Tab-separated table of C-alpha atoms (C1' of nucleotides) in Angstrom:
chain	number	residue	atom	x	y	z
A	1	UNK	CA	52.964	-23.511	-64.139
A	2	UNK	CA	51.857	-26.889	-63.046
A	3	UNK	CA	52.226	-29.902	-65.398
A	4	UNK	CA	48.370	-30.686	-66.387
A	5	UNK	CA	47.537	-34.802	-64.410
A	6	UNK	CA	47.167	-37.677	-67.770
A	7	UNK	CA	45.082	-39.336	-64.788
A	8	UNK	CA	43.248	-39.867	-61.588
A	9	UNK	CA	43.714	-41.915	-58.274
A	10	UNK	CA	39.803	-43.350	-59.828
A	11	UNK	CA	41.382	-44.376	-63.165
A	12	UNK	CA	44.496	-45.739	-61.553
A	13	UNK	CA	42.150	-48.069	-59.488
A	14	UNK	CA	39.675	-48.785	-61.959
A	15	UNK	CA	42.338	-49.817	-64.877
A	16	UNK	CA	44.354	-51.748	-62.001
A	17	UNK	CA	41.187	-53.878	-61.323
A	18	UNK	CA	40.411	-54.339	-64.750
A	19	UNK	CA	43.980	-55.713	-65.124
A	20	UNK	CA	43.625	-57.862	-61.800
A	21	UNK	CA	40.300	-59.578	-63.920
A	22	UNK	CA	42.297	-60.150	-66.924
A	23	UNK	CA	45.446	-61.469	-66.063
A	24	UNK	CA	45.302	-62.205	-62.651
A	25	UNK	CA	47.333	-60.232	-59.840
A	26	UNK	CA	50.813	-61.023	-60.821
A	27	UNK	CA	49.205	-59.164	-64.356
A	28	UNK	CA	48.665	-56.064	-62.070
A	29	UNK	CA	52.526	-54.869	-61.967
A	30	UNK	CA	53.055	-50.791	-62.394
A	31	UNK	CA	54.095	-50.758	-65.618
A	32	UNK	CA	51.148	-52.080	-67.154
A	33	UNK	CA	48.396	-50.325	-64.706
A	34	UNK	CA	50.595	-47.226	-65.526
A	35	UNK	CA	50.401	-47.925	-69.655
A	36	UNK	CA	46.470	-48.375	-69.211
A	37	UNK	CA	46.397	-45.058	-67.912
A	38	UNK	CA	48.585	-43.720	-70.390
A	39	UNK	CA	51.799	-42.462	-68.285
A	40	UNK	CA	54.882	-44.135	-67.001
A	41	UNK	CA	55.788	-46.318	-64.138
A	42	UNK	CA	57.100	-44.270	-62.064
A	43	UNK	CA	54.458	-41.671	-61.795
A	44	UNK	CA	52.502	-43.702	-60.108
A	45	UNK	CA	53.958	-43.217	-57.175
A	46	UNK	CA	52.571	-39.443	-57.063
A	47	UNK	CA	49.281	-41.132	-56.447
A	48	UNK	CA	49.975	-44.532	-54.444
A	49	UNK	CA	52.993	-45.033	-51.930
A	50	UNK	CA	53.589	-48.465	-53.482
A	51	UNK	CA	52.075	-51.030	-55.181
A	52	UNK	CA	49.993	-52.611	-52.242
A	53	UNK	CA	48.160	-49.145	-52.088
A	54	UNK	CA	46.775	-49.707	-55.216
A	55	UNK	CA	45.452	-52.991	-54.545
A	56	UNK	CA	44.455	-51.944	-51.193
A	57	UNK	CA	41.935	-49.377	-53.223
A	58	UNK	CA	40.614	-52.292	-55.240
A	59	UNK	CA	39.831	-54.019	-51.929
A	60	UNK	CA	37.763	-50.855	-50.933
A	61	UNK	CA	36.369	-50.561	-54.351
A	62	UNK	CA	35.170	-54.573	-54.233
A	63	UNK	CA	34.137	-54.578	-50.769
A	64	UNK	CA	31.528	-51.819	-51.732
A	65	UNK	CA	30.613	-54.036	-54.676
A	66	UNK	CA	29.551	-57.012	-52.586
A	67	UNK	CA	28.085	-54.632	-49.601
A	68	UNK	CA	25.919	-53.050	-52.511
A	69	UNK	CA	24.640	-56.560	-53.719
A	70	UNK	CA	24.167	-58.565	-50.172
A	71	UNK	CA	21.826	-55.416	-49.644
A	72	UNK	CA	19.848	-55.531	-52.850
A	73	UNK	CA	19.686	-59.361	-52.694
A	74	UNK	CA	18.212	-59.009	-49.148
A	75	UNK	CA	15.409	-56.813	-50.350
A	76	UNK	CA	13.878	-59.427	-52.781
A	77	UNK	CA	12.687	-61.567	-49.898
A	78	UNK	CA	10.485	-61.196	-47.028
A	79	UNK	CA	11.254	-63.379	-44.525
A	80	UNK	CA	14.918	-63.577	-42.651
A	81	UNK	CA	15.415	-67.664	-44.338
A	82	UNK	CA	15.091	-66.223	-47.635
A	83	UNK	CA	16.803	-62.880	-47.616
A	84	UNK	CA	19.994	-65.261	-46.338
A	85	UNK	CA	19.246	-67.844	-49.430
A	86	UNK	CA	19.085	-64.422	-51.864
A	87	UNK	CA	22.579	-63.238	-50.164
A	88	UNK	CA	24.200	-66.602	-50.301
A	89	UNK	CA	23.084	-66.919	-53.918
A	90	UNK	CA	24.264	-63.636	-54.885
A	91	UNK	CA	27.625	-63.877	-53.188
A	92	UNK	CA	28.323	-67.238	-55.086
A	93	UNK	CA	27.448	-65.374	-58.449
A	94	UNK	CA	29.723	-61.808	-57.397
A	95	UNK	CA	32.871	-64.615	-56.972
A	96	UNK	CA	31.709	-66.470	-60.159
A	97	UNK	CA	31.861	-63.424	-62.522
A	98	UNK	CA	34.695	-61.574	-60.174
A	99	UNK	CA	36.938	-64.374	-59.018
A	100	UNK	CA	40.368	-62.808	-58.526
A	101	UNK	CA	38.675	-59.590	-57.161
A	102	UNK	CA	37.329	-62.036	-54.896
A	103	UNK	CA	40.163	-63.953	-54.437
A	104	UNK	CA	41.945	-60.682	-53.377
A	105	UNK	CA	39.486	-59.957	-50.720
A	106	UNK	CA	40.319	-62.899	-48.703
A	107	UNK	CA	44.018	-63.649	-49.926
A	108	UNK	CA	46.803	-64.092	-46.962
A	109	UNK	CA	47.905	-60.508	-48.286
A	110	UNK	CA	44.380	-58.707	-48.195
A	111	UNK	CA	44.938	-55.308	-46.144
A	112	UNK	CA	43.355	-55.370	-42.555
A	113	UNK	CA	43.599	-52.144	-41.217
A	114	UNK	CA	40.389	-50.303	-39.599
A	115	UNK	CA	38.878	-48.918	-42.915
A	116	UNK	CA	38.900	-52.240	-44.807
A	117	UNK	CA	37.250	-53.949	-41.521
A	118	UNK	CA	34.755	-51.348	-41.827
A	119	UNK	CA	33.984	-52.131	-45.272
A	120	UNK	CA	33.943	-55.529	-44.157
A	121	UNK	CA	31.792	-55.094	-41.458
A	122	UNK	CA	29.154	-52.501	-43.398
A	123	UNK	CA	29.109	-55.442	-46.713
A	124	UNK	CA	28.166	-58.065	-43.770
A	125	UNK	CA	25.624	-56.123	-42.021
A	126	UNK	CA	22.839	-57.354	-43.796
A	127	UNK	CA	23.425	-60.798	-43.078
A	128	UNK	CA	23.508	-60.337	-39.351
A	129	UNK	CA	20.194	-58.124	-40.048
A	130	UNK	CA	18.421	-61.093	-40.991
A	131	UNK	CA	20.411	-63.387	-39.393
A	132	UNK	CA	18.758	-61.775	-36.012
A	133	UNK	CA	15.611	-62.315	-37.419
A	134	UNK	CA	16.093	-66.251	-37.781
A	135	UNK	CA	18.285	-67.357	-34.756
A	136	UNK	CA	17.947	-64.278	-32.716
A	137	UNK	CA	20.128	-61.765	-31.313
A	138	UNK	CA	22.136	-63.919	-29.070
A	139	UNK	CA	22.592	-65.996	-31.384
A	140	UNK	CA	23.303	-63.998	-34.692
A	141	UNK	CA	26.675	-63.545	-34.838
A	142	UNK	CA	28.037	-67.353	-34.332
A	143	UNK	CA	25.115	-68.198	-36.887
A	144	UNK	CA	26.295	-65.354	-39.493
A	145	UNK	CA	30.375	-66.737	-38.987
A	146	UNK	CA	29.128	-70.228	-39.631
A	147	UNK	CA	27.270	-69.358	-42.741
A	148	UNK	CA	29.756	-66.855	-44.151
A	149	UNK	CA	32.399	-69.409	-43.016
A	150	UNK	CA	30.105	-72.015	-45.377
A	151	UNK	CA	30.044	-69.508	-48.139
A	152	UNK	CA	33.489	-68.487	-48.464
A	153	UNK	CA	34.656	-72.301	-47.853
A	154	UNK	CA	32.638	-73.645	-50.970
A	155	UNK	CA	33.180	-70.527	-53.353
A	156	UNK	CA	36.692	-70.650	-52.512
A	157	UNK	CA	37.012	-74.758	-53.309
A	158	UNK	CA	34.474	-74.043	-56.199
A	159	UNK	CA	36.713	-71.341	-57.894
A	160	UNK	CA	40.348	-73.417	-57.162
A	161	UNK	CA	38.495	-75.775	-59.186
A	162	UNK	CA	39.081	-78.516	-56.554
A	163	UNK	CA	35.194	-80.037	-56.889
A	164	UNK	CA	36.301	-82.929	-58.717
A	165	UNK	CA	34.362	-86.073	-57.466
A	166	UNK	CA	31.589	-85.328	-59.531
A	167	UNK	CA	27.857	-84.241	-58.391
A	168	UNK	CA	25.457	-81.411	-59.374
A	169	UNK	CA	27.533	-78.547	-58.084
A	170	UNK	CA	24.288	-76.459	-57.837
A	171	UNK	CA	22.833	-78.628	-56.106
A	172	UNK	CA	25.298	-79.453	-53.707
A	173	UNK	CA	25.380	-75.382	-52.829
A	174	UNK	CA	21.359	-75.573	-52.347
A	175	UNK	CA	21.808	-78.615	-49.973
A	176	UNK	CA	24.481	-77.194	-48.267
A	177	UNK	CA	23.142	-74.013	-47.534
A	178	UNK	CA	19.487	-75.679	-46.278
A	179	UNK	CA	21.574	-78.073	-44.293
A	180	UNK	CA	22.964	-75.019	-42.560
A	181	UNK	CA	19.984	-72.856	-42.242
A	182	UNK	CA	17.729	-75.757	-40.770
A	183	UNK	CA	20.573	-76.905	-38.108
A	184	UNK	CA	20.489	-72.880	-37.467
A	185	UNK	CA	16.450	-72.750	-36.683
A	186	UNK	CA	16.445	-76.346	-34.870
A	187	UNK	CA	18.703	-74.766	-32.270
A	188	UNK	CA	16.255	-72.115	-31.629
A	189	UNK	CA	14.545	-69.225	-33.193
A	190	UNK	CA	13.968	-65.496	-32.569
B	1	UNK	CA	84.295	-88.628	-62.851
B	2	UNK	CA	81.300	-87.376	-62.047
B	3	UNK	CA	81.271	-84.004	-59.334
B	4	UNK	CA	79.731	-85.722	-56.101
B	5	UNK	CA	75.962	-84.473	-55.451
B	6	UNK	CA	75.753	-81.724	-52.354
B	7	UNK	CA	72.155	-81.885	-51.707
B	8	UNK	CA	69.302	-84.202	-52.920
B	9	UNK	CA	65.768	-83.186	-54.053
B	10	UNK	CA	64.066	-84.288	-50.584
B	11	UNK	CA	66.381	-81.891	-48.893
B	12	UNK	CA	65.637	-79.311	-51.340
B	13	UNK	CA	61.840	-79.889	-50.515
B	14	UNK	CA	62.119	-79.640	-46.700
B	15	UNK	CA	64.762	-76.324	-46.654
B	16	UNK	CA	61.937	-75.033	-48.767
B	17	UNK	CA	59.040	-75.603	-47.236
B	18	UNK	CA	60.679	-74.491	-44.104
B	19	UNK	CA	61.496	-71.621	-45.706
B	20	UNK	CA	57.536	-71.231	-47.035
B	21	UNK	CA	56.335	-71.661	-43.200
B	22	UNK	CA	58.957	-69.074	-41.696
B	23	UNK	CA	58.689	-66.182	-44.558
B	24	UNK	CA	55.783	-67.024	-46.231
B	25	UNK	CA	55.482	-67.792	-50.336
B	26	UNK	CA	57.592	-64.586	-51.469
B	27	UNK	CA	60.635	-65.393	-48.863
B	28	UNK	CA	61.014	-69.207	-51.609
B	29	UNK	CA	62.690	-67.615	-53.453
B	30	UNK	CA	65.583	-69.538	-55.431
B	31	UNK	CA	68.761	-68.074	-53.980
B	32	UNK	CA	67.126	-68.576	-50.831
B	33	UNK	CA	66.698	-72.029	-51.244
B	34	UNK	CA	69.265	-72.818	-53.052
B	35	UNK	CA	71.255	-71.294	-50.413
B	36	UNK	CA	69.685	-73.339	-47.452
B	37	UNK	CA	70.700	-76.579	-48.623
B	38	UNK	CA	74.367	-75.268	-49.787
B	39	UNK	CA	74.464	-74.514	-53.248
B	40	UNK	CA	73.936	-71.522	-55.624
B	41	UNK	CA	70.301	-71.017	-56.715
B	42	UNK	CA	70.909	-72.252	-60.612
B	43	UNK	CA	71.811	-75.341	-59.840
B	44	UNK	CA	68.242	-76.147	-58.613
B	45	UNK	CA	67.496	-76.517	-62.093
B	46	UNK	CA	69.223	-79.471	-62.300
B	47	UNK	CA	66.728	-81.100	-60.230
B	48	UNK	CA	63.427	-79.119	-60.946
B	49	UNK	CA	62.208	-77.466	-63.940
B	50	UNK	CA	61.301	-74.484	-62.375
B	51	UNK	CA	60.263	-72.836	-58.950
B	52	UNK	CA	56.915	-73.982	-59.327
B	53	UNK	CA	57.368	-77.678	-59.403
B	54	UNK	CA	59.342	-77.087	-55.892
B	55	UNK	CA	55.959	-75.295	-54.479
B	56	UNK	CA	54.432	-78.017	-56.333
B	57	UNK	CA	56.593	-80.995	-54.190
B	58	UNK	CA	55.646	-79.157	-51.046
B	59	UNK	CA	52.009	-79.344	-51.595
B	60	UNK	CA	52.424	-82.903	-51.889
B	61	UNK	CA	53.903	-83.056	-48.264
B	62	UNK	CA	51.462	-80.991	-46.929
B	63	UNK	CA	48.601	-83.313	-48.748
B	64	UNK	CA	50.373	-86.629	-47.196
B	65	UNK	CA	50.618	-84.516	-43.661
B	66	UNK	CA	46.852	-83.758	-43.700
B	67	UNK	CA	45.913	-87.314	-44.875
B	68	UNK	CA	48.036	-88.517	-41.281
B	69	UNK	CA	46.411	-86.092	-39.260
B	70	UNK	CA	42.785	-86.982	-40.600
B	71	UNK	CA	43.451	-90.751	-40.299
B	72	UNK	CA	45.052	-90.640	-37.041
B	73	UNK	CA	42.044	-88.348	-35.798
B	74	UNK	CA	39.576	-90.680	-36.982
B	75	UNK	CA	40.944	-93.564	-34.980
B	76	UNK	CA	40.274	-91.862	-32.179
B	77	UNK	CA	36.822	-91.957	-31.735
B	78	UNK	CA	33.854	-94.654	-32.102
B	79	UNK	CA	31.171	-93.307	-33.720
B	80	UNK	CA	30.850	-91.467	-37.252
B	81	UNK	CA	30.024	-88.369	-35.846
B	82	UNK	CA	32.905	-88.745	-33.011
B	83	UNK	CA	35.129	-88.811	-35.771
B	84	UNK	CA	34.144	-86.587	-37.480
B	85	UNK	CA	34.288	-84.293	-35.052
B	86	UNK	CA	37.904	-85.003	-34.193
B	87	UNK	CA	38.633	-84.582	-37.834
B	88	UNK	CA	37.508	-81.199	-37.961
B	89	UNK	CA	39.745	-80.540	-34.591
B	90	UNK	CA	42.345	-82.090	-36.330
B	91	UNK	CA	42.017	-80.240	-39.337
B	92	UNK	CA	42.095	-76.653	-37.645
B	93	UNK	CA	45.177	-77.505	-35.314
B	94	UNK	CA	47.422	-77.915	-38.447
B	95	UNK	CA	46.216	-75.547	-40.284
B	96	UNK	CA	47.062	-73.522	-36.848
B	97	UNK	CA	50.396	-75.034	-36.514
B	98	UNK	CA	51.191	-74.802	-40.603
B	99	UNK	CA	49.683	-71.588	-41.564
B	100	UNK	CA	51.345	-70.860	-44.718
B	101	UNK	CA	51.517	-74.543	-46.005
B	102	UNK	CA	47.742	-74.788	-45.499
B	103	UNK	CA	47.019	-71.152	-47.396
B	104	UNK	CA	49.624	-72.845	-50.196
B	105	UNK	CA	47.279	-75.999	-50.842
B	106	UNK	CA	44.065	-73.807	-51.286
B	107	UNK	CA	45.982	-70.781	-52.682
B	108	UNK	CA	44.863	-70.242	-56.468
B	109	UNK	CA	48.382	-71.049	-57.683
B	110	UNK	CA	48.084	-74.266	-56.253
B	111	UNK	CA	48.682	-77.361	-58.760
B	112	UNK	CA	45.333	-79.022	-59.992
B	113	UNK	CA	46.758	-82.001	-61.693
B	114	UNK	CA	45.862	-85.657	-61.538
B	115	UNK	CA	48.785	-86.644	-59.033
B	116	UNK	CA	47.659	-83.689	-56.706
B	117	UNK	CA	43.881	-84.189	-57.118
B	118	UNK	CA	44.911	-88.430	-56.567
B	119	UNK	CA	46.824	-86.951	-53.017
B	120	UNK	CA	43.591	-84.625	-52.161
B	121	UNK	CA	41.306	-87.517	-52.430
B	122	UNK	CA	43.011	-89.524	-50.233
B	123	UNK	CA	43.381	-87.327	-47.590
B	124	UNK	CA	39.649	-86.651	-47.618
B	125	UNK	CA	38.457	-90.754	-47.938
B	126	UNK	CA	38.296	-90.984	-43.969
B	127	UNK	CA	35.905	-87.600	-44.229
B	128	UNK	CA	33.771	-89.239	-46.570
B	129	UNK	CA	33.849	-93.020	-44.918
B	130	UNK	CA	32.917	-91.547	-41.625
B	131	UNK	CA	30.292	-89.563	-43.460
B	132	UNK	CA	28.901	-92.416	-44.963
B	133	UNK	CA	28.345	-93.714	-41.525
B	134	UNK	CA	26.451	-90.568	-40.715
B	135	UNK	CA	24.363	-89.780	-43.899
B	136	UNK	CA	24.403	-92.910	-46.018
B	137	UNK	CA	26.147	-93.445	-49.075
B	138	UNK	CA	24.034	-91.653	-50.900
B	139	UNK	CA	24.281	-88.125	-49.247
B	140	UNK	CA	28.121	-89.126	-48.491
B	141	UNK	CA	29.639	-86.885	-51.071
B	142	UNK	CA	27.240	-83.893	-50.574
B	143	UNK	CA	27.608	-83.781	-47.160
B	144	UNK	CA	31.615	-84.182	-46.973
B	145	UNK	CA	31.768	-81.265	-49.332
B	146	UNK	CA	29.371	-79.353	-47.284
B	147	UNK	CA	31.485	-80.135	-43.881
B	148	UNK	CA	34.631	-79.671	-45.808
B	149	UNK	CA	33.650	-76.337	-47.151
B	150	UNK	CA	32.665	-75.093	-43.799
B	151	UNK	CA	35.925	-75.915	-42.010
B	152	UNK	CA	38.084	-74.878	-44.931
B	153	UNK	CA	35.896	-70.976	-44.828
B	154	UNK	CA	36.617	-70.779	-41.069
B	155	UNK	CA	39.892	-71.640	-41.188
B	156	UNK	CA	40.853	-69.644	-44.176
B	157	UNK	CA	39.198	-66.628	-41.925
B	158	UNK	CA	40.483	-67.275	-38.867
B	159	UNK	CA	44.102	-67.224	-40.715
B	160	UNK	CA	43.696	-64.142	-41.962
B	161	UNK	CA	42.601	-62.153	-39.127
B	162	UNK	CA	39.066	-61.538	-39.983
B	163	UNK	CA	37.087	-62.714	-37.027
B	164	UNK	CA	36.838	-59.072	-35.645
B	165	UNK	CA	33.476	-58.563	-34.230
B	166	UNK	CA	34.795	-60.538	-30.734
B	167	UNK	CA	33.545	-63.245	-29.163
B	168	UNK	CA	34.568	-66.957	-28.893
B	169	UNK	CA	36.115	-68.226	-31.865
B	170	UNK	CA	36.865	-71.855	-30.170
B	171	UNK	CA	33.002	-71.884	-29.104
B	172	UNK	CA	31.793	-70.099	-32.097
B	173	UNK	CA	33.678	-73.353	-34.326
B	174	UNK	CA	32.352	-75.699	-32.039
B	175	UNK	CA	29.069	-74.736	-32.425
B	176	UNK	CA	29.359	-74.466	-36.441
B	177	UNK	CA	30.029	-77.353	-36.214
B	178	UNK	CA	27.091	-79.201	-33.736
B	179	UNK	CA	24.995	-77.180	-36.425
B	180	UNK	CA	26.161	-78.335	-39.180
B	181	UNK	CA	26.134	-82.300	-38.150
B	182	UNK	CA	23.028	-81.769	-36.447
B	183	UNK	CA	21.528	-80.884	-39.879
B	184	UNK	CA	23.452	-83.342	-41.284
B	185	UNK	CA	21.996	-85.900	-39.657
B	186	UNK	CA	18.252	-84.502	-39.537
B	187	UNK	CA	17.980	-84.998	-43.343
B	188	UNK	CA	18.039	-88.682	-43.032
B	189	UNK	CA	21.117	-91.015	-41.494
B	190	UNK	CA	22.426	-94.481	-42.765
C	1	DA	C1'	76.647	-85.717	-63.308
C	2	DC	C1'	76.462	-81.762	-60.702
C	3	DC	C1'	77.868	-77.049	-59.700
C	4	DT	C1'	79.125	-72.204	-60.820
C	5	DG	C1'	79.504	-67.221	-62.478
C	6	DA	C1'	77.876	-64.308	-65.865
C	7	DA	C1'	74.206	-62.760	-68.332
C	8	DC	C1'	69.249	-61.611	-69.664
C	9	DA	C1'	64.574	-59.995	-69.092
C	10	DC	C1'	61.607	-58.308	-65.782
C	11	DC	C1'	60.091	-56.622	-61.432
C	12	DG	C1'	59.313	-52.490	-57.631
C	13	DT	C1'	61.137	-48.356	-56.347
C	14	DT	C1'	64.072	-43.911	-56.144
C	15	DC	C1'	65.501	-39.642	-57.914
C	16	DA	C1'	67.248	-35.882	-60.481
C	17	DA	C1'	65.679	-33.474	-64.400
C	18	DG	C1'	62.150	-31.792	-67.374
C	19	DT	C1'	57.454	-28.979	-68.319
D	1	DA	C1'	52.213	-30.243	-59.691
D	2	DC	C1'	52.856	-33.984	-62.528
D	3	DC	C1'	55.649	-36.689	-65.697
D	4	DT	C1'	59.939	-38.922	-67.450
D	5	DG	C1'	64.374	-41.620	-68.290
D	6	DA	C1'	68.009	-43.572	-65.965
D	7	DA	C1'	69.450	-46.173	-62.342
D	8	DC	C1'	69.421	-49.689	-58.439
D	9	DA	C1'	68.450	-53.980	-56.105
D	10	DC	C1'	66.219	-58.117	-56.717
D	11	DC	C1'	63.756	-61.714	-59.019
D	12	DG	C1'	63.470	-66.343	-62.245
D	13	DT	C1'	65.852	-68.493	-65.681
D	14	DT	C1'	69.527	-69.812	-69.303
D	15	DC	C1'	73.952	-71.304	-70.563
D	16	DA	C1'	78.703	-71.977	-71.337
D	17	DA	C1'	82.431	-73.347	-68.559
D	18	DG	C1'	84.353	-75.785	-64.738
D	19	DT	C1'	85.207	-80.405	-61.818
DNA sequence: ACCTGAACACCGTTCAAGT
DNA sequence: ACCTGAACACCGTTCAAGT
């Protein structure tokens, strides 16, 4: 006669992230993700191995997020310049209205094992995509690490809150990002 | 008669951010450094407030060390654009060579005060003197932050392991960063 | 003045005991 | 099978007591 589950590993994860937004990760500890669930502690560790599994599954779970809106940003533009200035613009606003799930993503302690680089890799695929389309092939990766470098840089500074010389924030992001797309296309195109 | 001082806060400081750079931001822990410099971990209260203000005294030392690097790097070279260059060289090596004090100065628990945003500033003034050089005065500030977020995102990746997809990181920065001065510089110079 | 041991609240984690 | 209370080691921090 089996004791009937409070839970799920999918309620576990979701409460745990919805914690992580609130209060920030030191917020996320097992007590409280257990409480939000509605059991103890300790029976968390029927579903996770420790705590770092439970973030690791918010990782996955944000990672599919971003992969889902880099994709639908690309298809509201037509050509490969634009599709990267929808991506750019949409990744900004996913850190802006998820910042510690973002912040998680790339902390020091994000997992790195071969099913979070696949996540990676599958959220950045449509930024090579059109990435080929602007600089070319042979070109398309060094181009996509420079931009995503770009990106990650100034949401990262923007978020710390370390933009503090004053300036149109906005329009230091649109500046930035033609700055980088035109050196891109002067060095040669598709 | 008062009992004769065992340690001093500077020493306190360096056994800690020793300790940061060996066992990253969970191995500062107060017994440890407490213990490091010879005493028992609640007598560090006598000379900080709390753990923070310790990570808090080692961001300043990592701010001052950047600042030395930058300036130093800047000397080297002639031209704006030379220096900028070695700035951005500079930059990555000690990020490189100081892994976890770099991640604690852009880390989201790093201090945002006036003191701290006074030390920032000044270890980005050469960045933005050398920029005025290259872009004018008036395209100074938009263009530092655009550099600055650039080299910040690839360093903060390259740290944390996520430059999977092969190739040559030292080329691919390189060229990131002819790119990025290139368009720099095709908006309009000086 | 500075240092210390003891204590407190709070973590993550383990485990024997319950259903 | 899943859940629980009790326990352990380890944190940051406080404080009365030592010199």
């Amino acid at each position: 006669v089996a004791a009937p589950a409070k839970t799920s590993t999918a309620a576990v994860v979701a409460a745990a992230r919805a914690i992580l937004e609130a209060d920030g990760p030191s917020g996320v500890t097992m007590q409280a993700v257990a409480a939000a669930v509605g059991i103890r502690g300790p029976s968390l560790y029927k579903r996770f191995p420790d705590r770092l599994a439970i973030l690791s599954e918010i990782e996955f779970l944000v990672l599919a997020e971003i992969a889902d809106i880099l994709a639908r940003a690309a298809a509201t533009a037509a050509s490969p310049r634009g599709r990267i200035e929808a991506m750019a613009r949409a990744h900004r606003d996913y850190a802006t209205a998820n910042p510690q799930s973002y912040a998680l993503i790339y902390s020091p302690g994000s997992v790195n094992d071969e099913a979070h680089l696949a996540a990676r890799i599958a959220a950045i695929r449509p930024v090579l995509a059109a990435m080929t389309g602007l600089a070319g092939a042979e070109r398309a990766l060094t181009a996509t690490r420079t931009v995503t470098a770009w990106l990650h840089g100034f949401v990262s500074i923007e978020q710390a809150g370390l933009f503090r010389l004053g300036g149109d924030i906005d329009a230091t992001f649109d500046e930035g990002l033609a700055t980088l797309l035109d050196g891109i296309a002067a060095r040669g195109g598709a």
